[in-house]
């Protein structure tokens, strides 16, 4: 069933429509009256619809069934990454979206060598959000993860700390594994925080602990800053029974 | 402790040396007599050495202790990927090396849109092996995973099938999760096989089953061909107690 992300409220009316890029895409696919398509609102809700009418710039649809998206993870995982170089952040946004992240949050830390200035941030956020949308569509997700940026490390700690499980990965931690951190009790929200290219400073790790985050290791091998969050996310999804 | 990958047999003599690029690197680091360094043979063996003498193009070392590399995974995971586009294969080689893969094996399948010709293969293999070496060094591994290519899908099935656990990931599989496939009994070698950009054909999946591979899912979201092997590898490492 072909899927379309739409911005309209799919729960209000029983007649919906595809316009703009979606209508063009439907034409490329040679969609015909009577066919069934899936409309996703990007918030985890989807509507199974019949095509009722096709005009030059609009496809009219009739809603058959509404449901929660079946492809969203049962656990909400927020991926917190210290600003890496631009191409690496884009990589993390794309892959974390495929892997089912709930949101991707970039924050500054002491050793970040790259940090967008205020002026360019709005444009960059639009670009990053587009990467998430397109990855969500390709991977068949029902929800487009939001991409956020925070102004300070402290803000990141406070926000991340609100999850049922808030974890910080640090290459000098040896005792506590991710498995230990996850096994204690059940959880439905998780924050996974990782450092920048040059790593987090010891003092930053201590501040994270003070803020209630649990410090753990991703094993004996040093992972690059763009590999660590995706490795941790894959493991949490596996642990939570996603695959 | 600074680590060097060397090609010599580090187990034969009690006097070793750094030459060529390694000697240059040692100079950049201003290594001094009396300092301790780690020599890795790239096969999982390492030697802790003192620097005894420094000449213009050679550093002479005295072996203090030999040991198995402490950063290698306890489970041997072979990552089998159907030839993706060149940049994606390079990505998989780099990341799978960081994540602790034992070897990376590329093979052809029906829908592969990219497959190196005989003529360019030798040069490409050299390049790929270099990517693995450099990722192994950066991530602190004691073993450089070998990058191999196979001539046919059948060959890949037969080779992969020899592992204790031989798994094929297929987006149309829904019943068997990776967790089910791993939970049955213990294992020390694993093959993880994934398809190309366009996916595997149903007939190919059936041939894999006939060859003894277990078909499983990586969840409800469709992963790109370069994301799937790394997600599976992360999960297997997590399952095996690596982190």
PDB file of C-alpha atoms in Angstrom, chain B residues 52-232:
ATOM      1  CA  UNK B  52      65.257   0.994  23.554  1.00  0.00           C
ATOM      2  CA  UNK B  53      66.812   2.934  20.692  1.00  0.00           C
ATOM      3  CA  UNK B  54      65.804   5.579  18.185  1.00  0.00           C
ATOM      4  CA  UNK B  55      67.667   6.061  14.914  1.00  0.00           C
ATOM      5  CA  UNK B  56      66.771   8.171  11.899  1.00  0.00           C
ATOM      6  CA  UNK B  57      64.483   5.601  10.278  1.00  0.00           C
ATOM      7  CA  UNK B  58      63.924   2.889  12.866  1.00  0.00           C
ATOM      8  CA  UNK B  59      62.723   2.577  16.459  1.00  0.00           C
ATOM      9  CA  UNK B  60      64.059  -0.467  18.295  1.00  0.00           C
ATOM     10  CA  UNK B  61      61.873  -2.041  20.944  1.00  0.00           C
ATOM     11  CA  UNK B  62      62.237  -4.652  23.630  1.00  0.00           C
ATOM     12  CA  UNK B  63      59.232  -6.888  24.348  1.00  0.00           C
ATOM     13  CA  UNK B  64      57.972  -6.746  27.921  1.00  0.00           C
ATOM     14  CA  UNK B  65      54.812  -8.819  27.641  1.00  0.00           C
ATOM     15  CA  UNK B  66      52.749 -10.604  24.985  1.00  0.00           C
ATOM     16  CA  UNK B  67      48.994 -11.060  25.289  1.00  0.00           C
ATOM     17  CA  UNK B  68      45.768 -11.607  23.423  1.00  0.00           C
ATOM     18  CA  UNK B  69      44.238  -8.311  22.451  1.00  0.00           C
ATOM     19  CA  UNK B  70      41.751  -7.241  25.091  1.00  0.00           C
ATOM     20  CA  UNK B  71      39.579  -5.266  22.710  1.00  0.00           C
ATOM     21  CA  UNK B  72      38.388  -8.107  20.488  1.00  0.00           C
ATOM     22  CA  UNK B  73      34.842  -9.412  20.827  1.00  0.00           C
ATOM     23  CA  UNK B  74      34.269 -12.822  22.344  1.00  0.00           C
ATOM     24  CA  UNK B  75      31.981 -13.714  19.446  1.00  0.00           C
ATOM     25  CA  UNK B  76      33.172 -13.866  15.825  1.00  0.00           C
ATOM     26  CA  UNK B  77      30.660 -12.041  13.653  1.00  0.00           C
ATOM     27  CA  UNK B  78      30.988 -12.223   9.884  1.00  0.00           C
ATOM     28  CA  UNK B  79      29.055  -9.515   8.078  1.00  0.00           C
ATOM     29  CA  UNK B  80      27.828 -10.601   4.632  1.00  0.00           C
ATOM     30  CA  UNK B  81      26.512  -7.770   2.460  1.00  0.00           C
ATOM     31  CA  UNK B  82      25.187  -7.954  -1.089  1.00  0.00           C
ATOM     32  CA  UNK B  83      27.275  -5.472  -3.122  1.00  0.00           C
ATOM     33  CA  UNK B  84      25.777  -2.041  -2.521  1.00  0.00           C
ATOM     34  CA  UNK B  85      26.959   1.136  -4.251  1.00  0.00           C
ATOM     35  CA  UNK B  86      30.647   1.798  -3.606  1.00  0.00           C
ATOM     36  CA  UNK B  87      30.273   4.539  -0.983  1.00  0.00           C
ATOM     37  CA  UNK B  88      27.829   2.425   1.011  1.00  0.00           C
ATOM     38  CA  UNK B  89      30.141  -0.577   1.049  1.00  0.00           C
ATOM     39  CA  UNK B  90      32.944   1.637   2.316  1.00  0.00           C
ATOM     40  CA  UNK B  91      30.610   2.932   5.002  1.00  0.00           C
ATOM     41  CA  UNK B  92      29.706  -0.601   6.086  1.00  0.00           C
ATOM     42  CA  UNK B  93      33.381  -1.656   6.173  1.00  0.00           C
ATOM     43  CA  UNK B  94      34.353   1.287   8.348  1.00  0.00           C
ATOM     44  CA  UNK B  95      31.446   1.006  10.776  1.00  0.00           C
ATOM     45  CA  UNK B  96      31.394  -2.793  11.007  1.00  0.00           C
ATOM     46  CA  UNK B  97      35.095  -2.663  11.872  1.00  0.00           C
ATOM     47  CA  UNK B  98      34.449  -0.165  14.680  1.00  0.00           C
ATOM     48  CA  UNK B  99      31.589  -2.305  15.938  1.00  0.00           C
ATOM     49  CA  UNK B 100      33.861  -5.330  16.178  1.00  0.00           C
ATOM     50  CA  UNK B 101      33.085  -7.450  13.091  1.00  0.00           C
ATOM     51  CA  UNK B 102      35.410 -10.391  12.498  1.00  0.00           C
ATOM     52  CA  UNK B 103      35.279 -10.020   8.721  1.00  0.00           C
ATOM     53  CA  UNK B 104      33.245  -8.279   6.038  1.00  0.00           C
ATOM     54  CA  UNK B 105      32.214 -10.302   3.014  1.00  0.00           C
ATOM     55  CA  UNK B 106      30.618  -8.773  -0.100  1.00  0.00           C
ATOM     56  CA  UNK B 107      28.736 -10.990  -2.520  1.00  0.00           C
ATOM     57  CA  UNK B 108      26.583 -10.566  -5.648  1.00  0.00           C
ATOM     58  CA  UNK B 109      22.816 -11.083  -5.650  1.00  0.00           C
ATOM     59  CA  UNK B 110      20.165 -10.766  -8.348  1.00  0.00           C
ATOM     60  CA  UNK B 111      19.163  -7.165  -7.698  1.00  0.00           C
ATOM     61  CA  UNK B 112      22.640  -5.749  -7.049  1.00  0.00           C
ATOM     62  CA  UNK B 113      22.942  -2.598  -9.127  1.00  0.00           C
ATOM     63  CA  UNK B 114      26.634  -2.316  -8.423  1.00  0.00           C
ATOM     64  CA  UNK B 115      29.224  -5.018  -8.779  1.00  0.00           C
ATOM     65  CA  UNK B 116      32.918  -4.404  -9.383  1.00  0.00           C
ATOM     66  CA  UNK B 117      34.368  -6.009 -12.502  1.00  0.00           C
ATOM     67  CA  UNK B 118      37.259  -8.469 -12.255  1.00  0.00           C
ATOM     68  CA  UNK B 119      39.720  -5.876 -13.508  1.00  0.00           C
ATOM     69  CA  UNK B 120      39.078  -3.210 -10.882  1.00  0.00           C
ATOM     70  CA  UNK B 121      38.466  -5.650  -8.042  1.00  0.00           C
ATOM     71  CA  UNK B 122      42.061  -6.037  -6.894  1.00  0.00           C
ATOM     72  CA  UNK B 123      42.533  -2.302  -6.518  1.00  0.00           C
ATOM     73  CA  UNK B 124      39.191  -1.934  -4.777  1.00  0.00           C
ATOM     74  CA  UNK B 125      39.967  -4.711  -2.335  1.00  0.00           C
ATOM     75  CA  UNK B 126      43.201  -2.963  -1.425  1.00  0.00           C
ATOM     76  CA  UNK B 127      41.263   0.238  -0.797  1.00  0.00           C
ATOM     77  CA  UNK B 128      38.608  -1.558   1.277  1.00  0.00           C
ATOM     78  CA  UNK B 129      41.231  -3.367   3.319  1.00  0.00           C
ATOM     79  CA  UNK B 130      42.890  -0.025   4.013  1.00  0.00           C
ATOM     80  CA  UNK B 131      39.581   1.374   5.278  1.00  0.00           C
ATOM     81  CA  UNK B 132      39.279  -1.610   7.636  1.00  0.00           C
ATOM     82  CA  UNK B 133      42.873  -1.172   8.854  1.00  0.00           C
ATOM     83  CA  UNK B 134      42.428   2.468   9.554  1.00  0.00           C
ATOM     84  CA  UNK B 135      39.083   1.942  11.350  1.00  0.00           C
ATOM     85  CA  UNK B 136      40.635  -0.895  13.393  1.00  0.00           C
ATOM     86  CA  UNK B 137      43.466   1.393  14.448  1.00  0.00           C
ATOM     87  CA  UNK B 138      41.147   4.295  15.331  1.00  0.00           C
ATOM     88  CA  UNK B 139      38.790   2.148  17.347  1.00  0.00           C
ATOM     89  CA  UNK B 140      41.602   0.447  19.240  1.00  0.00           C
ATOM     90  CA  UNK B 141      41.075  -3.043  17.884  1.00  0.00           C
ATOM     91  CA  UNK B 142      43.703  -5.747  18.091  1.00  0.00           C
ATOM     92  CA  UNK B 143      42.609  -7.420  14.879  1.00  0.00           C
ATOM     93  CA  UNK B 144      42.066  -6.008  11.422  1.00  0.00           C
ATOM     94  CA  UNK B 145      38.957  -7.617   9.924  1.00  0.00           C
ATOM     95  CA  UNK B 146      39.530  -9.075   6.493  1.00  0.00           C
ATOM     96  CA  UNK B 147      37.450  -7.746   3.620  1.00  0.00           C
ATOM     97  CA  UNK B 148      36.534 -10.465   1.132  1.00  0.00           C
ATOM     98  CA  UNK B 149      34.470 -10.660  -2.008  1.00  0.00           C
ATOM     99  CA  UNK B 150      32.813 -13.801  -3.305  1.00  0.00           C
ATOM    100  CA  UNK B 151      31.941 -14.674  -6.883  1.00  0.00           C
ATOM    101  CA  UNK B 152      28.390 -15.917  -6.425  1.00  0.00           C
ATOM    102  CA  UNK B 153      25.381 -15.870  -4.132  1.00  0.00           C
ATOM    103  CA  UNK B 154      25.647 -19.641  -3.746  1.00  0.00           C
ATOM    104  CA  UNK B 155      29.219 -19.334  -2.531  1.00  0.00           C
ATOM    105  CA  UNK B 156      28.085 -16.751   0.033  1.00  0.00           C
ATOM    106  CA  UNK B 157      25.349 -19.060   1.299  1.00  0.00           C
ATOM    107  CA  UNK B 158      27.706 -21.997   1.665  1.00  0.00           C
ATOM    108  CA  UNK B 159      30.380 -19.957   3.430  1.00  0.00           C
ATOM    109  CA  UNK B 160      27.921 -18.130   5.714  1.00  0.00           C
ATOM    110  CA  UNK B 161      26.130 -21.371   6.537  1.00  0.00           C
ATOM    111  CA  UNK B 162      29.194 -22.775   8.298  1.00  0.00           C
ATOM    112  CA  UNK B 163      28.817 -20.448  11.293  1.00  0.00           C
ATOM    113  CA  UNK B 164      27.144 -21.622  14.528  1.00  0.00           C
ATOM    114  CA  UNK B 165      24.395 -19.099  13.754  1.00  0.00           C
ATOM    115  CA  UNK B 166      23.770 -18.165  10.138  1.00  0.00           C
ATOM    116  CA  UNK B 167      21.088 -15.511   9.762  1.00  0.00           C
ATOM    117  CA  UNK B 168      19.560 -13.778   6.775  1.00  0.00           C
ATOM    118  CA  UNK B 169      17.590 -10.568   7.281  1.00  0.00           C
ATOM    119  CA  UNK B 170      14.598 -10.117   5.018  1.00  0.00           C
ATOM    120  CA  UNK B 171      12.082  -7.286   5.112  1.00  0.00           C
ATOM    121  CA  UNK B 172       9.139  -9.582   4.374  1.00  0.00           C
ATOM    122  CA  UNK B 173       9.870 -11.872   7.297  1.00  0.00           C
ATOM    123  CA  UNK B 174       7.592 -11.077  10.206  1.00  0.00           C
ATOM    124  CA  UNK B 175       7.477 -14.045  12.520  1.00  0.00           C
ATOM    125  CA  UNK B 176      11.086 -14.714  13.519  1.00  0.00           C
ATOM    126  CA  UNK B 177      12.891 -11.889  15.266  1.00  0.00           C
ATOM    127  CA  UNK B 178      16.640 -11.665  15.700  1.00  0.00           C
ATOM    128  CA  UNK B 179      16.066 -12.169  19.424  1.00  0.00           C
ATOM    129  CA  UNK B 180      14.304 -15.497  18.810  1.00  0.00           C
ATOM    130  CA  UNK B 181      17.061 -16.590  16.451  1.00  0.00           C
ATOM    131  CA  UNK B 182      19.776 -15.795  19.001  1.00  0.00           C
ATOM    132  CA  UNK B 183      18.080 -17.105  22.111  1.00  0.00           C
ATOM    133  CA  UNK B 184      17.896 -20.803  21.280  1.00  0.00           C
ATOM    134  CA  UNK B 185      21.445 -21.908  22.078  1.00  0.00           C
ATOM    135  CA  UNK B 186      24.907 -20.438  22.629  1.00  0.00           C
ATOM    136  CA  UNK B 187      27.211 -19.700  19.720  1.00  0.00           C
ATOM    137  CA  UNK B 188      30.721 -18.449  19.078  1.00  0.00           C
ATOM    138  CA  UNK B 189      30.536 -17.721  15.351  1.00  0.00           C
ATOM    139  CA  UNK B 190      27.733 -15.825  13.603  1.00  0.00           C
ATOM    140  CA  UNK B 191      27.042 -14.895   9.994  1.00  0.00           C
ATOM    141  CA  UNK B 192      24.756 -11.931   9.361  1.00  0.00           C
ATOM    142  CA  UNK B 193      23.566 -11.640   5.769  1.00  0.00           C
ATOM    143  CA  UNK B 194      21.705  -8.685   4.249  1.00  0.00           C
ATOM    144  CA  UNK B 195      20.487  -7.798   0.757  1.00  0.00           C
ATOM    145  CA  UNK B 196      21.238  -4.983  -1.702  1.00  0.00           C
ATOM    146  CA  UNK B 197      19.398  -1.671  -2.320  1.00  0.00           C
ATOM    147  CA  UNK B 198      16.518  -3.401  -4.112  1.00  0.00           C
ATOM    148  CA  UNK B 199      16.235  -6.222  -1.583  1.00  0.00           C
ATOM    149  CA  UNK B 200      16.649  -9.946  -2.047  1.00  0.00           C
ATOM    150  CA  UNK B 201      14.347 -11.906  -4.311  1.00  0.00           C
ATOM    151  CA  UNK B 202      11.925 -14.348  -2.724  1.00  0.00           C
ATOM    152  CA  UNK B 203      13.687 -17.198  -4.549  1.00  0.00           C
ATOM    153  CA  UNK B 204      17.021 -16.123  -3.082  1.00  0.00           C
ATOM    154  CA  UNK B 205      15.557 -16.156   0.411  1.00  0.00           C
ATOM    155  CA  UNK B 206      14.280 -19.689  -0.196  1.00  0.00           C
ATOM    156  CA  UNK B 207      17.724 -20.786  -1.390  1.00  0.00           C
ATOM    157  CA  UNK B 208      19.199 -19.338   1.802  1.00  0.00           C
ATOM    158  CA  UNK B 209      16.762 -21.345   3.909  1.00  0.00           C
ATOM    159  CA  UNK B 210      17.606 -24.458   1.946  1.00  0.00           C
ATOM    160  CA  UNK B 211      21.290 -23.771   2.663  1.00  0.00           C
ATOM    161  CA  UNK B 212      20.544 -23.732   6.394  1.00  0.00           C
ATOM    162  CA  UNK B 213      20.317 -20.012   7.061  1.00  0.00           C
ATOM    163  CA  UNK B 214      17.620 -18.785   9.388  1.00  0.00           C
ATOM    164  CA  UNK B 215      15.512 -15.947   8.004  1.00  0.00           C
ATOM    165  CA  UNK B 216      14.660 -13.182  10.451  1.00  0.00           C
ATOM    166  CA  UNK B 217      13.404  -9.632  10.725  1.00  0.00           C
ATOM    167  CA  UNK B 218      15.033  -6.447  11.987  1.00  0.00           C
ATOM    168  CA  UNK B 219      11.656  -4.973  12.899  1.00  0.00           C
ATOM    169  CA  UNK B 220       8.761  -3.110  11.369  1.00  0.00           C
ATOM    170  CA  UNK B 221      10.797  -0.354   9.781  1.00  0.00           C
ATOM    171  CA  UNK B 222      12.524  -0.857   6.440  1.00  0.00           C
ATOM    172  CA  UNK B 223      16.245  -0.288   6.884  1.00  0.00           C
ATOM    173  CA  UNK B 224      18.524   0.830   4.091  1.00  0.00           C
ATOM    174  CA  UNK B 225      21.013  -1.723   2.842  1.00  0.00           C
ATOM    175  CA  UNK B 226      23.878   0.011   4.657  1.00  0.00           C
ATOM    176  CA  UNK B 227      21.941   0.411   7.925  1.00  0.00           C
ATOM    177  CA  UNK B 228      20.667  -3.160   8.291  1.00  0.00           C
ATOM    178  CA  UNK B 229      24.038  -4.944   8.735  1.00  0.00           C
ATOM    179  CA  UNK B 230      25.222  -2.392  11.316  1.00  0.00           C
ATOM    180  CA  UNK B 231      21.977  -2.558  13.260  1.00  0.00           C
ATOM    181  CA  UNK B 232      22.146  -6.361  13.323  1.00  0.00           C
TER     182      UNK B 232
END
